[in-house]
Amino acid sequence: MIKDTHAMPETRSWREIPQEVRPRAMSREGRRRLAMRVVRATLGFLAVGAAAWGAWEMAAVLRDNPDSMPSAAKSDRVRSLVLVTDGVLDQHWLARTLAIPQDATLMGLDLNRLRLRVLADAQVSSAAIARNFPDRLTVRISERSPVARLMAQAAGGAPTMLLVSRDGVAFAGTGFDPEMVATLPWLDGVRLARSGGSFVPIGGMRAVSDLLAAAKLEAENLYRTWQVISMARLESDGEIEVRTRDGMTVVFGTREDYLRQIARLDLLVDESTDPTRPLREVNLALGSQVPVAYGKAAPALSEAPAGAAPAPAPSPSGPIIAFPAFSSLRADSHREL
């Protein structure tokens, strides 16, 4: 028997019936209150801006025209020195460098002259000085960081150790940790020249700094053995010579990526496991063809700074180790040569 099934109609709600409802218009009183709120907010912003602008203008006038400042404010002595730096210099250095008399007033200071005193220390690369009323002087400086060290000796004077920054500026160095300074390699094959009261920047230091940074970042075990960096052939041949503490000489070329050369050196050092036949000379400046020379075990170099002429370049008459040519080298793939 077949029974017909009749579908019951869907139950619908009055909410599903489309209705056109116009939003209730804002009353006149509501529009007035909204307009007043907007006006009050605008006036508040304008008042704050005017107060800030007036304070800035007043500070500028007092800074540029001290005569317009009240006499009572002019008599306030400098009671506080504030140093803001990205390096190691401290408050004692600042007080010694500025040498401000005890009875000096804030408005009586010549800021340009004080700034020149700060910049006279070559360790400071930039400086800005500002008055902070009523009695505080704020000095903001940026410092140079050393990447190497050298010995300098004036005519008739005693040898003095100087630090050298990435931009080639040599400076005495104040406040640095002696243990950190002792890890810096010595520079050789450079001559310092004076211009006025400071040294002329050493040319080619950016190339040397890039090599040192790459070695320290990618092969710190090698970097820790580097004792002397010779720049004698940098300008003429584009070569940087490194002498290690265990008596090995390595030549790097500036025309090829340092990471490739450091990777080749790391591989050579790892494979040189015979203590009776250590590596003595490696020339990495010739690309994938690397001349090397072996020798007998020798005592490590002394810690004294290099004063003698640079050691001779690695001789190409020794064995030549060929590395496969490659177009790219990842920083963490020294073993893929």
mmCIF file of C-alpha atoms in Angstrom:
data_model
loop_
_atom_site.group_PDB
_atom_site.id
_atom_site.type_symbol
_atom_site.label_atom_id
_atom_site.label_comp_id
_atom_site.label_asym_id
_atom_site.label_seq_id
_atom_site.Cartn_x
_atom_site.Cartn_y
_atom_site.Cartn_z
ATOM 1 C CA MET A 1 0.000 0.000 0.000
ATOM 2 C CA ILE A 2 1.367 3.367 -0.982
ATOM 3 C CA LYS A 3 0.710 6.317 1.199
ATOM 4 C CA ASP A 4 1.118 9.840 -0.037
ATOM 5 C CA THR A 5 3.421 11.963 2.081
ATOM 6 C CA HIS A 6 2.559 15.613 2.140
ATOM 7 C CA ALA A 7 5.401 18.011 3.083
ATOM 8 C CA MET A 8 4.414 20.381 5.779
ATOM 9 C CA PRO A 9 5.091 23.979 4.961
ATOM 10 C CA GLU A 10 8.136 25.527 6.695
ATOM 11 C CA THR A 11 7.409 27.584 9.717
ATOM 12 C CA ARG A 12 8.372 31.148 9.039
ATOM 13 C CA SER A 13 8.868 33.981 11.491
ATOM 14 C CA TRP A 14 7.783 37.553 11.148
ATOM 15 C CA ARG A 15 11.495 38.486 11.519
ATOM 16 C CA GLU A 16 12.139 37.052 8.059
ATOM 17 C CA ILE A 17 9.700 39.392 6.400
ATOM 18 C CA PRO A 18 11.709 42.237 4.801
ATOM 19 C CA GLN A 19 10.853 45.551 6.354
ATOM 20 C CA GLU A 20 12.061 48.998 5.508
ATOM 21 C CA VAL A 21 12.907 50.771 8.728
ATOM 22 C CA ARG A 22 14.367 54.220 8.669
ATOM 23 C CA PRO A 23 16.828 54.949 11.467
ATOM 24 C CA ARG A 24 15.706 57.396 13.989
ATOM 25 C CA ALA A 25 17.017 60.822 13.164
ATOM 26 C CA MET A 26 19.234 62.515 15.752
ATOM 27 C CA SER A 27 17.451 65.190 17.611
ATOM 28 C CA ARG A 28 18.544 68.823 17.574
ATOM 29 C CA GLU A 29 19.751 68.558 21.190
ATOM 30 C CA GLY A 30 21.858 65.486 20.376
ATOM 31 C CA ARG A 31 23.505 67.256 17.451
ATOM 32 C CA ARG A 32 24.328 70.189 19.704
ATOM 33 C CA ARG A 33 25.937 67.982 22.342
ATOM 34 C CA LEU A 34 28.021 66.196 19.695
ATOM 35 C CA ALA A 35 29.231 69.494 18.247
ATOM 36 C CA MET A 36 30.227 70.734 21.710
ATOM 37 C CA ARG A 37 32.253 67.587 22.367
ATOM 38 C CA VAL A 38 34.123 68.030 19.081
ATOM 39 C CA VAL A 39 34.817 71.691 19.837
ATOM 40 C CA ARG A 40 36.097 70.923 23.352
ATOM 41 C CA ALA A 41 38.414 68.171 22.072
ATOM 42 C CA THR A 42 39.776 70.459 19.369
ATOM 43 C CA LEU A 43 40.413 73.289 21.838
ATOM 44 C CA GLY A 44 42.166 70.858 24.197
ATOM 45 C CA PHE A 45 44.541 69.679 21.474
ATOM 46 C CA LEU A 46 45.266 73.249 20.431
ATOM 47 C CA ALA A 47 46.000 74.271 24.028
ATOM 48 C CA VAL A 48 48.454 71.413 24.538
ATOM 49 C CA GLY A 49 50.181 72.149 21.231
ATOM 50 C CA ALA A 50 50.432 75.862 22.013
ATOM 51 C CA ALA A 51 51.939 75.150 25.433
ATOM 52 C CA ALA A 52 54.547 72.793 23.958
ATOM 53 C CA TRP A 53 55.396 75.246 21.189
ATOM 54 C CA GLY A 54 55.746 78.088 23.691
ATOM 55 C CA ALA A 55 58.037 76.055 25.928
ATOM 56 C CA TRP A 56 60.214 75.114 22.967
ATOM 57 C CA GLU A 57 60.393 78.710 21.779
ATOM 58 C CA MET A 58 61.277 79.949 25.255
ATOM 59 C CA ALA A 59 64.032 77.369 25.606
ATOM 60 C CA ALA A 60 65.399 78.325 22.190
ATOM 61 C CA VAL A 61 65.396 82.029 23.062
ATOM 62 C CA LEU A 62 67.127 81.430 26.370
ATOM 63 C CA ARG A 63 69.683 79.177 24.713
ATOM 64 C CA ASP A 64 70.480 81.558 21.870
ATOM 65 C CA ASN A 65 70.091 84.804 23.797
ATOM 66 C CA PRO A 66 71.219 84.412 27.412
ATOM 67 C CA ASP A 67 70.804 88.139 28.028
ATOM 68 C CA SER A 68 67.020 87.735 27.918
ATOM 69 C CA MET A 69 67.073 85.332 30.862
ATOM 70 C CA PRO A 70 66.234 86.660 34.329
ATOM 71 C CA SER A 71 69.290 87.506 36.397
ATOM 72 C CA ALA A 72 68.269 85.034 39.126
ATOM 73 C CA ALA A 73 68.364 82.165 36.653
ATOM 74 C CA LYS A 74 71.705 83.301 35.269
ATOM 75 C CA SER A 75 73.320 82.983 38.681
ATOM 76 C CA ASP A 76 72.472 79.276 39.120
ATOM 77 C CA ARG A 77 75.669 77.221 39.095
ATOM 78 C CA VAL A 78 76.086 73.940 37.209
ATOM 79 C CA ARG A 79 75.383 71.258 39.778
ATOM 80 C CA SER A 80 74.946 68.157 37.612
ATOM 81 C CA LEU A 81 76.694 66.631 34.584
ATOM 82 C CA VAL A 82 74.812 63.891 32.746
ATOM 83 C CA LEU A 83 76.631 61.615 30.278
ATOM 84 C CA VAL A 84 74.688 59.530 27.735
ATOM 85 C CA THR A 85 76.964 57.221 25.726
ATOM 86 C CA ASP A 86 76.958 53.979 23.736
ATOM 87 C CA GLY A 87 80.438 53.058 24.927
ATOM 88 C CA VAL A 88 82.625 52.800 28.018
ATOM 89 C CA LEU A 89 83.460 56.399 28.952
ATOM 90 C CA ASP A 90 82.184 57.485 32.363
ATOM 91 C CA GLN A 91 81.397 60.530 34.507
ATOM 92 C CA HIS A 92 85.022 60.911 35.694
ATOM 93 C CA TRP A 93 86.197 61.183 32.100
ATOM 94 C CA LEU A 94 83.472 63.733 31.366
ATOM 95 C CA ALA A 95 84.315 65.935 34.349
ATOM 96 C CA ARG A 96 88.026 65.769 33.530
ATOM 97 C CA THR A 97 87.448 66.555 29.852
ATOM 98 C CA LEU A 98 85.037 69.468 30.313
ATOM 99 C CA ALA A 99 86.999 70.973 33.243
ATOM 100 C CA ILE A 100 84.094 73.264 34.182
ATOM 101 C CA PRO A 101 84.951 75.697 37.017
ATOM 102 C CA GLN A 102 83.011 75.174 40.235
ATOM 103 C CA ASP A 103 81.448 78.625 40.071
ATOM 104 C CA ALA A 104 80.411 78.338 36.393
ATOM 105 C CA THR A 105 76.750 79.038 35.619
ATOM 106 C CA LEU A 106 74.684 77.079 33.140
ATOM 107 C CA MET A 107 74.036 80.099 30.919
ATOM 108 C CA GLY A 108 77.650 81.221 31.147
ATOM 109 C CA LEU A 109 78.969 78.092 29.432
ATOM 110 C CA ASP A 110 80.138 78.144 25.824
ATOM 111 C CA LEU A 111 78.597 74.932 24.492
ATOM 112 C CA ASN A 112 80.558 74.977 21.234
ATOM 113 C CA ARG A 113 83.852 75.181 23.102
ATOM 114 C CA LEU A 114 82.829 72.360 25.426
ATOM 115 C CA ARG A 115 81.823 70.218 22.466
ATOM 116 C CA LEU A 116 85.240 70.714 20.865
ATOM 117 C CA ARG A 117 86.881 69.566 24.094
ATOM 118 C CA VAL A 118 84.846 66.369 23.989
ATOM 119 C CA LEU A 119 85.618 65.735 20.316
ATOM 120 C CA ALA A 120 89.327 66.307 20.961
ATOM 121 C CA ASP A 121 89.364 62.760 22.329
ATOM 122 C CA ALA A 122 89.504 60.594 19.189
ATOM 123 C CA GLN A 123 87.560 57.877 20.994
ATOM 124 C CA VAL A 124 84.482 60.097 20.563
ATOM 125 C CA SER A 125 83.025 60.074 17.061
ATOM 126 C CA SER A 126 80.134 62.505 17.663
ATOM 127 C CA ALA A 127 78.899 64.696 20.506
ATOM 128 C CA ALA A 128 75.978 66.962 21.400
ATOM 129 C CA ILE A 129 75.647 69.134 24.516
ATOM 130 C CA ALA A 130 72.432 70.700 25.855
ATOM 131 C CA ARG A 131 71.393 72.780 28.845
ATOM 132 C CA ASN A 132 68.669 71.375 31.094
ATOM 133 C CA PHE A 133 67.362 74.076 33.405
ATOM 134 C CA PRO A 134 67.856 74.978 36.061
ATOM 135 C CA ASP A 135 71.344 73.502 36.727
ATOM 136 C CA ARG A 136 72.031 70.389 34.624
ATOM 137 C CA LEU A 137 74.273 69.914 31.580
ATOM 138 C CA THR A 138 73.624 66.850 29.389
ATOM 139 C CA VAL A 139 76.320 65.443 27.075
ATOM 140 C CA ARG A 140 75.410 62.785 24.497
ATOM 141 C CA ILE A 141 78.268 61.019 22.699
ATOM 142 C CA SER A 142 78.883 58.134 20.346
ATOM 143 C CA GLU A 143 82.138 56.217 20.782
ATOM 144 C CA ARG A 144 84.458 54.316 18.463
ATOM 145 C CA SER A 145 85.077 50.636 19.120
ATOM 146 C CA PRO A 146 88.562 49.153 18.609
ATOM 147 C CA VAL A 147 89.215 46.338 16.136
ATOM 148 C CA ALA A 148 93.017 46.235 16.431
ATOM 149 C CA ARG A 149 95.937 47.833 18.274
ATOM 150 C CA LEU A 150 99.360 49.170 17.354
ATOM 151 C CA MET A 151 102.495 50.628 18.910
ATOM 152 C CA ALA A 152 103.375 54.236 18.114
ATOM 153 C CA GLN A 153 106.512 56.098 19.038
ATOM 154 C CA ALA A 154 107.183 59.778 18.513
ATOM 155 C CA ALA A 155 110.715 61.072 17.981
ATOM 156 C CA GLY A 156 112.545 60.715 21.276
ATOM 157 C CA GLY A 157 109.438 59.420 23.049
ATOM 158 C CA ALA A 158 108.495 56.108 24.605
ATOM 159 C CA PRO A 159 106.406 53.570 22.665
ATOM 160 C CA THR A 160 102.682 53.950 23.292
ATOM 161 C CA MET A 161 99.897 51.478 22.575
ATOM 162 C CA LEU A 162 96.990 52.874 20.563
ATOM 163 C CA LEU A 163 93.687 51.315 19.593
ATOM 164 C CA VAL A 164 92.387 51.504 16.025
ATOM 165 C CA SER A 165 88.732 51.628 15.003
ATOM 166 C CA ARG A 166 87.032 50.417 11.848
ATOM 167 C CA ASP A 167 87.318 53.848 10.216
ATOM 168 C CA GLY A 168 91.094 53.869 10.770
ATOM 169 C CA VAL A 169 91.151 56.367 13.659
ATOM 170 C CA ALA A 170 93.861 55.673 16.256
ATOM 171 C CA PHE A 171 93.101 56.683 19.853
ATOM 172 C CA ALA A 172 94.520 56.070 23.317
ATOM 173 C CA GLY A 173 91.473 54.179 24.576
ATOM 174 C CA THR A 174 89.895 54.935 27.949
ATOM 175 C CA GLY A 175 87.754 52.591 30.015
ATOM 176 C CA PHE A 176 88.143 49.424 27.935
ATOM 177 C CA ASP A 177 88.524 46.059 29.639
ATOM 178 C CA PRO A 178 92.254 45.084 29.564
ATOM 179 C CA GLU A 179 91.331 41.462 28.912
ATOM 180 C CA MET A 180 89.342 42.485 25.838
ATOM 181 C CA VAL A 181 92.187 44.692 24.590
ATOM 182 C CA ALA A 182 94.624 41.778 24.980
ATOM 183 C CA THR A 183 92.584 39.753 22.447
ATOM 184 C CA LEU A 184 92.943 42.380 19.700
ATOM 185 C CA PRO A 185 95.562 41.643 17.009
ATOM 186 C CA TRP A 186 98.486 44.003 16.447
ATOM 187 C CA LEU A 187 98.772 46.045 13.258
ATOM 188 C CA ASP A 188 101.994 46.046 11.260
ATOM 189 C CA GLY A 189 103.091 47.676 8.041
ATOM 190 C CA VAL A 190 101.412 51.029 8.738
ATOM 191 C CA ARG A 191 102.747 54.505 9.379
ATOM 192 C CA LEU A 192 100.947 57.068 11.478
ATOM 193 C CA ALA A 193 100.906 60.711 10.430
ATOM 194 C CA ARG A 194 99.730 63.682 12.469
ATOM 195 C CA SER A 195 97.412 66.427 11.321
ATOM 196 C CA GLY A 196 97.117 69.116 13.963
ATOM 197 C CA GLY A 197 96.590 67.449 17.315
ATOM 198 C CA SER A 198 95.317 64.083 16.042
ATOM 199 C CA PHE A 199 96.422 61.213 13.811
ATOM 200 C CA VAL A 200 95.410 60.902 10.178
ATOM 201 C CA PRO A 201 93.079 57.901 9.750
ATOM 202 C CA ILE A 202 94.801 54.736 8.519
ATOM 203 C CA GLY A 203 93.768 53.894 4.976
ATOM 204 C CA GLY A 204 92.490 50.402 4.208
ATOM 205 C CA MET A 205 91.216 49.662 7.716
ATOM 206 C CA ARG A 206 87.723 48.844 6.473
ATOM 207 C CA ALA A 207 89.093 45.899 4.466
ATOM 208 C CA VAL A 208 91.036 44.672 7.499
ATOM 209 C CA SER A 209 88.005 45.172 9.764
ATOM 210 C CA ASP A 210 85.795 43.138 7.429
ATOM 211 C CA LEU A 211 88.307 40.273 7.511
ATOM 212 C CA LEU A 212 88.556 40.359 11.306
ATOM 213 C CA ALA A 213 84.781 40.512 11.718
ATOM 214 C CA ALA A 214 84.237 37.576 9.339
ATOM 215 C CA ALA A 215 86.856 35.464 11.127
ATOM 216 C CA LYS A 216 85.544 36.285 14.588
ATOM 217 C CA LEU A 217 81.959 35.519 13.584
ATOM 218 C CA GLU A 218 82.475 32.392 11.459
ATOM 219 C CA ALA A 219 85.711 30.825 12.793
ATOM 220 C CA GLU A 220 86.489 32.180 16.245
ATOM 221 C CA ASN A 221 88.885 29.277 16.874
ATOM 222 C CA LEU A 222 91.068 30.678 14.087
ATOM 223 C CA TYR A 223 90.587 34.318 15.065
ATOM 224 C CA ARG A 224 91.845 33.687 18.610
ATOM 225 C CA THR A 225 95.215 32.577 17.189
ATOM 226 C CA TRP A 226 95.741 35.702 15.070
ATOM 227 C CA GLN A 227 98.452 37.885 16.573
ATOM 228 C CA VAL A 228 99.710 40.281 13.879
ATOM 229 C CA ILE A 229 97.907 41.769 10.872
ATOM 230 C CA SER A 230 100.287 43.223 8.289
ATOM 231 C CA MET A 231 98.993 45.855 5.877
ATOM 232 C CA ALA A 232 102.333 46.251 4.090
ATOM 233 C CA ARG A 233 101.028 44.830 0.787
ATOM 234 C CA LEU A 234 97.407 45.904 1.091
ATOM 235 C CA GLU A 235 97.610 48.971 -1.142
ATOM 236 C CA SER A 236 100.076 47.560 -3.692
ATOM 237 C CA ASP A 237 98.862 43.962 -4.039
ATOM 238 C CA GLY A 238 95.482 43.879 -2.334
ATOM 239 C CA GLU A 239 96.770 41.358 0.234
ATOM 240 C CA ILE A 240 96.450 41.168 4.019
ATOM 241 C CA GLU A 241 98.988 39.036 5.866
ATOM 242 C CA VAL A 242 98.087 37.340 9.146
ATOM 243 C CA ARG A 243 100.647 35.840 11.534
ATOM 244 C CA THR A 244 99.354 33.461 14.161
ATOM 245 C CA ARG A 245 100.587 32.785 17.675
ATOM 246 C CA ASP A 246 101.885 29.354 16.680
ATOM 247 C CA GLY A 247 104.082 30.707 13.885
ATOM 248 C CA MET A 248 101.885 30.285 10.796
ATOM 249 C CA THR A 249 101.611 32.958 8.101
ATOM 250 C CA VAL A 250 98.377 33.304 6.102
ATOM 251 C CA VAL A 251 97.811 35.659 3.168
ATOM 252 C CA PHE A 252 94.257 36.798 2.364
ATOM 253 C CA GLY A 253 93.241 38.533 -0.858
ATOM 254 C CA THR A 254 90.836 41.457 -0.819
ATOM 255 C CA ARG A 255 89.457 40.630 -4.255
ATOM 256 C CA GLU A 256 87.665 37.450 -3.141
ATOM 257 C CA ASP A 257 85.011 36.864 -0.520
ATOM 258 C CA TYR A 258 86.590 36.431 2.918
ATOM 259 C CA LEU A 259 84.189 33.650 3.912
ATOM 260 C CA ARG A 260 85.494 31.392 1.129
ATOM 261 C CA GLN A 261 89.077 32.005 2.155
ATOM 262 C CA ILE A 262 88.373 31.446 5.860
ATOM 263 C CA ALA A 263 86.527 28.214 5.031
ATOM 264 C CA ARG A 264 89.526 26.924 3.040
ATOM 265 C CA LEU A 265 91.884 27.856 5.867
ATOM 266 C CA ASP A 266 89.658 26.142 8.425
ATOM 267 C CA LEU A 267 89.658 22.949 6.352
ATOM 268 C CA LEU A 268 93.435 23.036 5.899
ATOM 269 C CA VAL A 269 94.039 23.522 9.618
ATOM 270 C CA ASP A 270 91.672 20.687 10.508
ATOM 271 C CA GLU A 271 93.389 18.310 8.089
ATOM 272 C CA SER A 272 96.891 19.258 9.252
ATOM 273 C CA THR A 273 97.005 16.779 12.130
ATOM 274 C CA ASP A 274 100.698 15.801 12.008
ATOM 275 C CA PRO A 275 102.404 17.725 14.869
ATOM 276 C CA THR A 276 105.838 17.132 13.317
ATOM 277 C CA ARG A 277 104.788 18.727 10.003
ATOM 278 C CA PRO A 278 102.606 21.741 10.817
ATOM 279 C CA LEU A 279 101.377 24.322 8.367
ATOM 280 C CA ARG A 280 103.731 27.279 8.152
ATOM 281 C CA GLU A 281 102.583 29.273 5.113
ATOM 282 C CA VAL A 282 99.219 29.455 3.353
ATOM 283 C CA ASN A 283 98.399 31.772 0.468
ATOM 284 C CA LEU A 284 94.647 32.178 0.005
ATOM 285 C CA ALA A 285 94.924 35.193 -2.316
ATOM 286 C CA LEU A 286 95.186 33.072 -5.486
ATOM 287 C CA GLY A 287 91.652 31.713 -5.526
ATOM 288 C CA SER A 288 90.986 27.968 -5.512
ATOM 289 C CA GLN A 289 94.696 27.155 -6.036
ATOM 290 C CA VAL A 290 96.189 27.473 -2.537
ATOM 291 C CA PRO A 291 99.977 27.198 -2.171
ATOM 292 C CA VAL A 292 100.985 25.863 1.233
ATOM 293 C CA ALA A 293 104.277 25.209 2.995
ATOM 294 C CA TYR A 294 104.940 22.851 5.876
ATOM 295 C CA GLY A 295 107.703 23.023 8.418
ATOM 296 C CA LYS A 296 108.969 21.740 11.700
ATOM 297 C CA ALA A 297 107.269 22.569 14.970
ATOM 298 C CA ALA A 298 108.403 25.999 16.128
ATOM 299 C CA PRO A 299 107.929 27.951 19.350
ATOM 300 C CA ALA A 300 104.976 30.327 19.410
ATOM 301 C CA LEU A 301 105.503 34.013 18.682
ATOM 302 C CA SER A 302 106.090 36.239 21.669
ATOM 303 C CA GLU A 303 103.356 38.582 22.823
ATOM 304 C CA ALA A 304 105.504 41.646 22.074
ATOM 305 C CA PRO A 305 104.052 43.906 19.337
ATOM 306 C CA ALA A 306 105.427 43.513 15.888
ATOM 307 C CA GLY A 307 108.301 45.828 15.174
ATOM 308 C CA ALA A 308 110.234 43.866 12.614
ATOM 309 C CA ALA A 309 109.610 43.724 8.885
ATOM 310 C CA PRO A 310 106.718 41.538 7.740
ATOM 311 C CA ALA A 311 107.474 37.880 7.130
ATOM 312 C CA PRO A 312 107.895 36.887 3.452
ATOM 313 C CA ALA A 313 104.855 35.800 1.502
ATOM 314 C CA PRO A 314 104.122 32.071 1.219
ATOM 315 C CA SER A 315 106.209 30.558 -1.497
ATOM 316 C CA PRO A 316 104.335 29.064 -4.454
ATOM 317 C CA SER A 317 107.056 26.406 -4.786
ATOM 318 C CA GLY A 318 105.500 24.304 -2.028
ATOM 319 C CA PRO A 319 102.521 21.950 -2.418
ATOM 320 C CA ILE A 320 99.431 23.397 -4.050
ATOM 321 C CA ILE A 321 96.036 22.309 -2.766
ATOM 322 C CA ALA A 322 93.244 22.738 -5.281
ATOM 323 C CA PHE A 323 89.756 23.528 -4.037
ATOM 324 C CA PRO A 324 86.759 22.989 -6.324
ATOM 325 C CA ALA A 325 85.322 26.142 -7.790
ATOM 326 C CA PHE A 326 81.969 27.207 -6.406
ATOM 327 C CA SER A 327 79.810 30.274 -6.782
ATOM 328 C CA SER A 328 78.377 30.493 -3.282
ATOM 329 C CA LEU A 329 79.301 29.492 0.248
ATOM 330 C CA ARG A 330 77.022 29.399 3.236
ATOM 331 C CA ALA A 331 78.421 30.678 6.481
ATOM 332 C CA ASP A 332 77.797 27.298 8.129
ATOM 333 C CA SER A 333 79.077 25.030 5.351
ATOM 334 C CA HIS A 334 82.863 25.060 5.670
ATOM 335 C CA ARG A 335 82.874 21.286 5.222
ATOM 336 C CA GLU A 336 81.215 21.485 1.803
ATOM 337 C CA LEU A 337 84.311 22.659 -0.022
#
